[in-house]
Amino acid sequence: MNPHANMIIMSSLILGPMITITSSHWVMAWVGLEINMLAIIPLTGQTTTTHEQFEASIKYFLTQAAASSLLLFSIINNVWNTGQFDITQPTNTLSSTMMTAALTMKLGLAPFHYWLPETLQGTTTMMTLILTTWQKLAPLTLLMMINQSLNTSLLVTLSLLSMMIGGWGGLNQTQLRKIMAFSSIAHLGWMTMILTLSTKLTLLTFYTYITLTTTMLLTIKLLETNKMSTAMTSWTKSPMLNATMMLNLMSLAGLPPLTGFMPKWLILQELTKNHMTIIAATSAILSLLSLFFYIRIAYYSTITLPPNMTNYSQQWRHKNQQKPYLPLMIITSSMLTPIMPTFMMIL
Amino acid sequence: MTPLHLSYFMAFIISMTGFMLHRTSLISTLLCLEAMMLSLFIATSLCPIQLQTTSFMLNPMLILTFSACEASLGLSLLVASSRTHNPNNLQNLNLLQC
């Protein structure tokens, strides 16, 4: 891409969520979301030589535009009913419900998740990385800022539904980016479950999710795989990365003693403290579904090695691109549970 | 709900329904998006009636600017696909299904 355009787009992409995060006026928050959307659409639809990329970007554009309009509608409804534009003041019920709908549409929570797998599949891997990590920052921050006005039962219902859909939807997938999309839906379900009870834990889950997803997507990009069939024979490109990919997948699934276990454990503790034990048990059981497809990838890529060969052919090995920050991310995504009290203190 | 409140409320809901129920072309979707933004522009412009202030608000102009940018973005996506691929591109958005 043209370097001038690239620079403008990158700086707008960074600027948008920063405006949203640091705003106390609703219209400035909306403006930040709009700048974010305007910046990322050219990045997602960079080449229209394949129809897939255009399709992904048009789906992304339509959903995000509709969600922005719905958010603005609920903001204006709030102004007409309460007379103020402040984010920190409580909103009226209809406005807060519509804001929840709009922000969950932006995030990709169920039942507004239908665009997410197809969009993440259609774009390049770096764009998938930005779409799953950076784009979730602004809507999640807005949800955290209005968490006192939000309906707890609505949010718990949406998050349980997200965990179900994230688990069941990913079971039949073979494309790795679609699997990452369903894992994103399930993790966002965990984040919004605890939103009204403790925003600290939502933040902790979000940071952990960013680290894990970034590591996984960078591994996918380094190994140049997109499907399970190429992931099976990618151990020849970098055997060490294959082993750490398995650790990363176990961490995404939430297995102790890896990092991904930490937020789940703390969320379950917070839920039982608030006498929501059945919901806590249900969400723990629903995370088993996503565990299955993570273990399936780990099994076929790492555990089946020669002389137990798979039926798929070997791949061309291109010159290995190096990502110097990947080892740090791998360590962060596997070994942070023992220092959990530090995070509780910091956040 | 006053008639004024109801009017922009229903205008937004009807255009949103039109946005969701498109079938033939992508242009009707973009038109409905513009209609949604227009109803919101009218709503912000009529805020002083409800809030009973006479102060100048920059709100409507901000909203109008960003909705124009968004619409042009949508249109450029439409044009980019129509030039190289099928112009009736709404029926073919099924390549990426699970």
XYZ file of C-alpha atoms in Angstrom:
445
model
C 0.000 0.000 0.000
C 1.027 3.579 -0.620
C 3.202 4.659 2.375
C 1.412 7.989 2.806
C -1.993 6.339 2.882
C -0.654 3.629 5.146
C 0.656 6.163 7.639
C -2.605 8.115 7.730
C -4.607 4.925 8.137
C -2.361 3.509 10.865
C -2.401 6.722 12.870
C -6.197 6.983 12.551
C -6.492 3.374 13.633
C -4.511 4.121 16.787
C -6.227 7.458 17.354
C -9.818 6.204 17.169
C -9.951 3.966 20.226
C -7.769 6.426 22.135
C -10.437 9.087 21.600
C -13.145 6.686 22.720
C -11.269 5.568 25.819
C -10.433 9.052 27.027
C -13.818 10.646 26.415
C -16.538 11.581 28.858
C -18.940 12.957 26.243
C -20.985 10.420 24.362
C -20.562 12.031 20.961
C -16.772 11.994 21.276
C -16.936 8.293 22.077
C -19.016 7.750 18.940
C -16.572 9.854 16.901
C -13.702 7.653 18.090
C -15.573 4.536 16.997
C -16.277 6.092 13.609
C -12.641 7.067 13.029
C -11.673 3.524 13.942
C -14.117 2.074 11.426
C -13.105 4.506 8.680
C -9.469 3.563 9.184
C -9.819 -0.179 9.194
C -12.119 -0.682 6.206
C -9.453 0.203 3.618
C -7.070 -2.148 5.405
C -9.475 -5.060 5.318
C -10.378 -4.555 1.687
C -6.907 -3.861 0.376
C -6.954 -6.038 -2.681
C -10.122 -6.776 -4.537
C -8.474 -9.298 -6.807
C -10.035 -12.061 -4.776
C -13.703 -11.724 -4.124
C -13.271 -13.092 -0.613
C -11.513 -10.033 0.717
C -14.146 -7.699 -0.677
C -16.881 -9.855 0.798
C -15.252 -9.805 4.236
C -14.796 -6.042 4.161
C -18.342 -5.311 2.987
C -19.777 -7.528 5.708
C -17.586 -5.829 8.270
C -18.567 -2.388 6.994
C -22.318 -3.059 7.019
C -22.320 -4.508 10.513
C -20.123 -1.828 12.032
C -22.054 0.975 10.326
C -25.361 -0.399 11.595
C -23.941 -0.764 15.106
C -22.582 2.816 15.032
C -25.963 4.153 13.953
C -27.748 2.180 16.647
C -25.294 3.464 19.249
C -25.854 7.036 18.114
C -29.602 6.470 18.210
C -29.422 5.279 21.808
C -27.173 8.244 22.700
C -29.699 10.698 21.262
C -32.546 8.875 22.967
C -30.624 9.246 26.226
C -30.186 12.976 25.585
C -33.892 13.417 24.853
C -34.824 11.565 28.037
C -32.218 12.742 30.534
C -30.822 15.917 28.983
C -27.129 15.158 29.364
C -24.326 13.736 27.288
C -22.124 12.437 30.102
C -20.977 8.827 29.918
C -20.568 8.406 33.663
C -24.149 9.368 34.513
C -26.778 6.623 34.517
C -28.812 6.195 31.357
C -32.456 5.305 31.033
C -33.429 1.714 30.436
C -34.251 1.779 26.746
C -31.040 3.634 25.942
C -28.871 1.281 27.964
C -30.445 -1.789 26.346
C -29.915 -0.357 22.863
C -26.357 0.587 23.773
C -25.747 -2.988 24.892
C -27.113 -4.239 21.579
C -25.000 -1.810 19.558
C -21.782 -2.476 21.451
C -22.223 -6.244 21.378
C -22.811 -5.956 17.624
C -19.487 -4.137 17.365
C -17.731 -6.729 19.489
C -19.148 -9.787 17.821
C -20.969 -11.308 20.769
C -23.882 -13.632 20.225
C -26.525 -13.156 18.900
C -24.778 -10.602 16.672
C -21.778 -12.772 15.842
C -22.661 -13.909 12.331
C -20.265 -11.546 10.614
C -17.221 -12.485 12.683
C -16.096 -15.880 11.312
C -16.530 -14.837 7.711
C -14.778 -11.504 8.158
C -11.818 -12.990 9.997
C -11.531 -15.689 7.363
C -11.613 -13.369 4.378
C -8.855 -10.952 5.323
C -5.130 -11.472 5.721
C -3.692 -12.824 8.966
C -2.341 -9.479 10.163
C -5.782 -7.956 9.656
C -7.315 -10.830 11.609
C -4.917 -9.979 14.408
C -5.963 -6.318 14.433
C -9.650 -7.176 14.130
C -9.620 -9.562 17.070
C -7.435 -7.551 19.424
C -7.328 -3.820 18.789
C -10.892 -3.454 17.533
C -12.338 -4.937 20.692
C -10.736 -2.261 22.854
C -13.094 0.649 22.213
C -16.500 -1.094 22.523
C -15.390 -3.040 25.589
C -14.194 0.170 27.242
C -17.564 1.776 26.597
C -19.330 -1.222 28.087
C -17.099 -0.989 31.140
C -17.805 2.708 31.533
C -21.580 2.231 31.526
C -21.585 -0.981 33.523
C -23.709 0.382 36.370
C -26.636 1.149 34.072
C -26.539 -2.227 32.382
C -29.013 -5.012 32.949
C -27.152 -7.908 34.601
C -29.525 -10.622 33.445
C -29.304 -9.420 29.834
C -25.530 -9.447 29.918
C -25.354 -12.863 31.580
C -27.766 -14.264 28.978
C -25.718 -12.811 26.117
C -22.485 -14.147 27.551
C -23.845 -17.660 28.121
C -25.189 -17.629 24.572
C -21.775 -16.484 23.317
C -20.012 -19.264 25.135
C -22.437 -21.789 23.678
C -22.100 -20.469 20.148
C -18.339 -20.028 20.434
C -18.056 -23.619 21.576
C -20.512 -25.336 19.271
C -19.781 -23.209 16.231
C -16.084 -23.968 16.258
C -16.525 -27.710 16.358
C -17.017 -28.240 12.640
C -14.372 -25.813 11.396
C -11.184 -26.635 9.609
C -10.013 -23.122 8.770
C -7.796 -21.810 11.535
C -8.984 -18.212 11.334
C -12.603 -19.263 11.687
C -11.579 -21.259 14.757
C -9.932 -18.127 16.138
C -13.189 -16.249 15.456
C -15.229 -18.699 17.493
C -12.608 -18.645 20.235
C -12.920 -14.851 20.227
C -16.707 -15.119 20.622
C -16.320 -17.480 23.589
C -13.678 -15.322 25.298
C -15.789 -12.214 24.868
C -18.597 -14.164 26.500
C -16.372 -14.713 29.529
C -15.507 -11.012 29.568
C -19.067 -9.770 29.519
C -20.192 -12.314 32.082
C -18.315 -10.523 34.844
C -18.849 -6.992 33.499
C -21.512 -5.816 35.924
C -19.864 -7.494 38.899
C -16.242 -6.476 38.546
C -14.717 -4.506 35.683
C -11.244 -5.353 36.993
C -11.730 -8.953 35.973
C -13.098 -7.954 32.579
C -9.901 -6.005 31.993
C -7.764 -8.912 33.161
C -9.584 -11.333 30.873
C -9.238 -8.896 28.012
C -5.479 -8.478 28.427
C -4.980 -12.225 28.735
C -7.129 -12.817 25.663
C -5.131 -10.247 23.669
C -1.846 -11.921 24.590
C -3.064 -15.406 23.771
C -4.747 -14.485 20.505
C -1.764 -12.433 19.346
C 0.595 -15.309 20.027
C -1.639 -17.769 18.202
C -2.145 -15.565 15.158
C 1.543 -14.690 14.924
C 2.323 -18.411 15.070
C -0.213 -19.028 12.303
C 1.379 -16.299 10.216
C 4.894 -17.590 10.773
C 3.951 -21.134 9.909
C 1.992 -19.821 6.907
C -0.939 -22.146 7.584
C -4.597 -21.390 7.149
C -6.202 -24.756 7.385
C -5.851 -27.745 9.619
C -4.456 -29.746 6.737
C -1.470 -27.437 6.341
C -1.113 -27.085 10.106
C -0.603 -30.813 10.338
C 2.553 -30.727 8.241
C 3.915 -27.398 9.465
C 6.163 -28.905 12.104
C 8.926 -29.076 9.539
C 9.020 -25.297 9.229
C 9.758 -24.700 12.884
C 9.520 -27.578 15.344
C 9.905 -25.337 18.396
C 6.992 -23.204 17.296
C 4.862 -26.290 16.943
C 5.508 -27.239 20.547
C 4.793 -23.743 21.823
C 1.655 -23.608 19.664
C 0.364 -26.545 21.634
C 1.073 -24.716 24.913
C -0.662 -21.643 23.570
C -3.734 -23.624 22.556
C -3.929 -25.207 25.989
C -3.672 -21.730 27.474
C -6.520 -20.498 25.244
C -8.595 -23.432 26.447
C -8.013 -22.370 30.030
C -6.076 -25.281 31.390
C -4.095 -24.781 34.600
C -1.247 -23.938 35.217
C -1.096 -21.839 32.046
C -2.036 -18.176 31.826
C -5.467 -18.701 30.303
C -6.628 -20.404 33.474
C -6.126 -17.296 35.588
C -9.077 -15.165 34.392
C -11.458 -18.111 34.275
C -10.610 -19.073 37.840
C -11.060 -15.537 39.142
C -14.333 -15.113 37.243
C -15.721 -18.328 38.702
C -14.698 -17.166 42.166
C -16.405 -13.804 41.684
C -19.563 -15.445 40.373
C -19.830 -17.799 43.336
C -19.238 -14.908 45.718
C -22.361 -13.307 44.221
C -24.413 -16.505 44.567
C -24.522 -17.229 40.840
C -23.202 -20.758 41.238
C -25.360 -22.431 38.577
C -24.215 -19.860 36.022
C -20.614 -20.401 37.082
C -20.949 -24.170 36.688
C -22.643 -23.789 33.295
C -19.913 -21.534 31.958
C -17.203 -23.873 33.209
C -18.894 -26.766 31.427
C -19.380 -24.746 28.233
C -15.673 -24.033 28.035
C -15.206 -27.748 27.465
C -16.620 -27.366 23.973
C -13.906 -24.966 22.893
C -11.369 -27.170 24.655
C -12.244 -29.887 22.175
C -11.332 -27.979 19.061
C -8.201 -26.512 20.593
C -7.018 -29.986 21.537
C -7.882 -31.217 18.058
C -5.540 -28.659 16.473
C -2.844 -29.428 19.033
C -3.239 -33.153 18.465
C -3.027 -33.011 14.707
C -0.169 -30.544 14.592
C 2.013 -31.550 17.489
C 1.177 -34.974 18.812
C 0.993 -36.841 15.520
C 4.595 -36.775 14.311
C 6.682 -39.174 12.235
C 6.610 -42.127 11.929
C 2.833 -41.639 12.252
C 2.453 -39.599 9.080
C -0.799 -37.948 8.049
C -2.293 -38.263 4.590
C -1.486 -34.699 3.564
C 1.464 -33.760 1.420
C 4.465 -31.784 2.606
C 4.634 -28.064 1.973
C 7.221 -25.811 0.395
C 9.426 -24.243 2.998
C 9.957 -20.566 2.275
C 12.564 -18.363 3.880
C 11.724 -18.142 7.545
C 10.520 -14.731 8.599
C 11.436 -13.857 12.142
C 9.276 -12.176 14.684
C 11.601 -11.178 17.537
C 8.810 -10.498 20.044
C 7.193 -13.887 19.615
C 9.249 -15.709 22.300
C 8.280 -13.062 24.846
C 4.636 -13.450 23.951
C 4.856 -17.212 24.205
C 6.280 -16.970 27.701
C 3.623 -14.438 28.659
C 0.889 -16.673 27.345
C 2.035 -19.733 29.273
C 3.556 -18.750 32.561
C 1.751 -15.875 34.184
C -0.498 -17.712 36.639
C 1.922 -17.751 39.596
C 2.055 -13.950 39.638
C -1.684 -13.549 39.667
C -1.764 -11.470 42.896
C 0.301 -8.827 41.121
C -2.380 -8.431 38.483
C -5.131 -8.204 41.063
C -3.178 -5.445 42.751
C -2.357 -3.568 39.546
C -5.759 -3.682 37.962
C -43.573 10.200 24.118
C -44.140 13.466 22.319
C -45.029 13.400 18.605
C -41.622 14.896 17.798
C -39.796 12.165 19.679
C -41.958 9.530 18.062
C -41.362 10.882 14.572
C -37.572 10.574 14.579
C -37.810 7.310 16.541
C -40.025 5.726 13.895
C -37.966 7.227 11.062
C -34.857 5.530 12.447
C -36.604 2.212 13.068
C -38.120 2.103 9.590
C -34.802 2.890 7.898
C -33.056 0.309 10.039
C -35.629 -2.263 8.990
C -34.974 -1.294 5.380
C -31.231 -1.706 6.002
C -31.737 -5.188 7.387
C -34.155 -6.436 4.757
C -32.234 -5.664 1.569
C -32.391 -8.239 -1.181
C -31.394 -7.035 -4.604
C -28.620 -4.513 -4.493
C -26.116 -3.094 -2.073
C -27.083 0.460 -3.064
C -30.429 0.216 -1.256
C -28.528 -0.792 1.879
C -26.331 2.289 1.627
C -29.405 4.462 1.038
C -31.017 3.123 4.208
C -27.799 3.786 6.100
C -27.957 7.381 4.926
C -31.608 7.579 5.944
C -30.713 6.381 9.456
C -28.031 9.025 9.756
C -30.426 11.680 8.432
C -33.034 10.858 11.073
C -30.324 11.118 13.733
C -29.190 14.461 12.308
C -32.728 15.778 12.553
C -32.989 14.438 16.102
C -29.831 16.230 17.228
C -30.877 19.424 15.460
C -34.194 19.403 17.313
C -32.519 18.803 20.701
C -32.913 22.472 21.780
C -36.684 22.076 21.640
C -36.561 19.222 24.123
C -33.802 20.554 26.349
C -35.212 24.119 26.134
C -31.818 25.727 25.641
C -30.925 28.149 22.893
C -27.197 27.446 22.881
C -25.334 26.559 19.724
C -24.579 22.846 19.392
C -21.839 21.507 17.169
C -23.339 18.031 17.424
C -25.402 17.955 14.218
C -22.468 19.070 12.085
C -20.150 16.430 13.564
C -22.708 13.720 12.956
C -23.348 14.920 9.413
C -19.636 14.973 8.590
C -19.013 11.489 9.852
C -22.077 10.065 8.168
C -20.923 11.549 4.873
C -17.487 9.934 5.315
C -19.078 6.607 6.129
C -21.393 6.719 3.128
C -18.542 7.543 0.794
C -16.585 4.636 2.246
C -19.477 2.279 1.577
C -19.875 3.583 -1.915
C -16.172 3.169 -2.661
C -16.376 -0.457 -1.506
C -19.338 -0.959 -3.828
C -17.513 0.609 -6.763
C -14.344 -1.357 -6.090
C -16.204 -4.609 -6.367
C -18.438 -3.623 -9.277
C -15.524 -2.720 -11.506
C -13.802 -6.059 -11.299
C -16.552 -8.459 -10.328
C -20.237 -8.900 -10.869
C -22.214 -5.617 -10.576
C -25.161 -7.433 -9.011
C -23.010 -8.394 -6.138
C -25.500 -9.025 -3.404
C -26.502 -12.524 -4.389
C -22.896 -13.633 -4.504
C -21.898 -12.840 -0.940
C -21.804 -16.498 0.005
C -18.216 -17.565 -0.645
C -17.210 -17.521 2.981
C -19.999 -19.533 4.528
C -19.070 -22.013 7.216
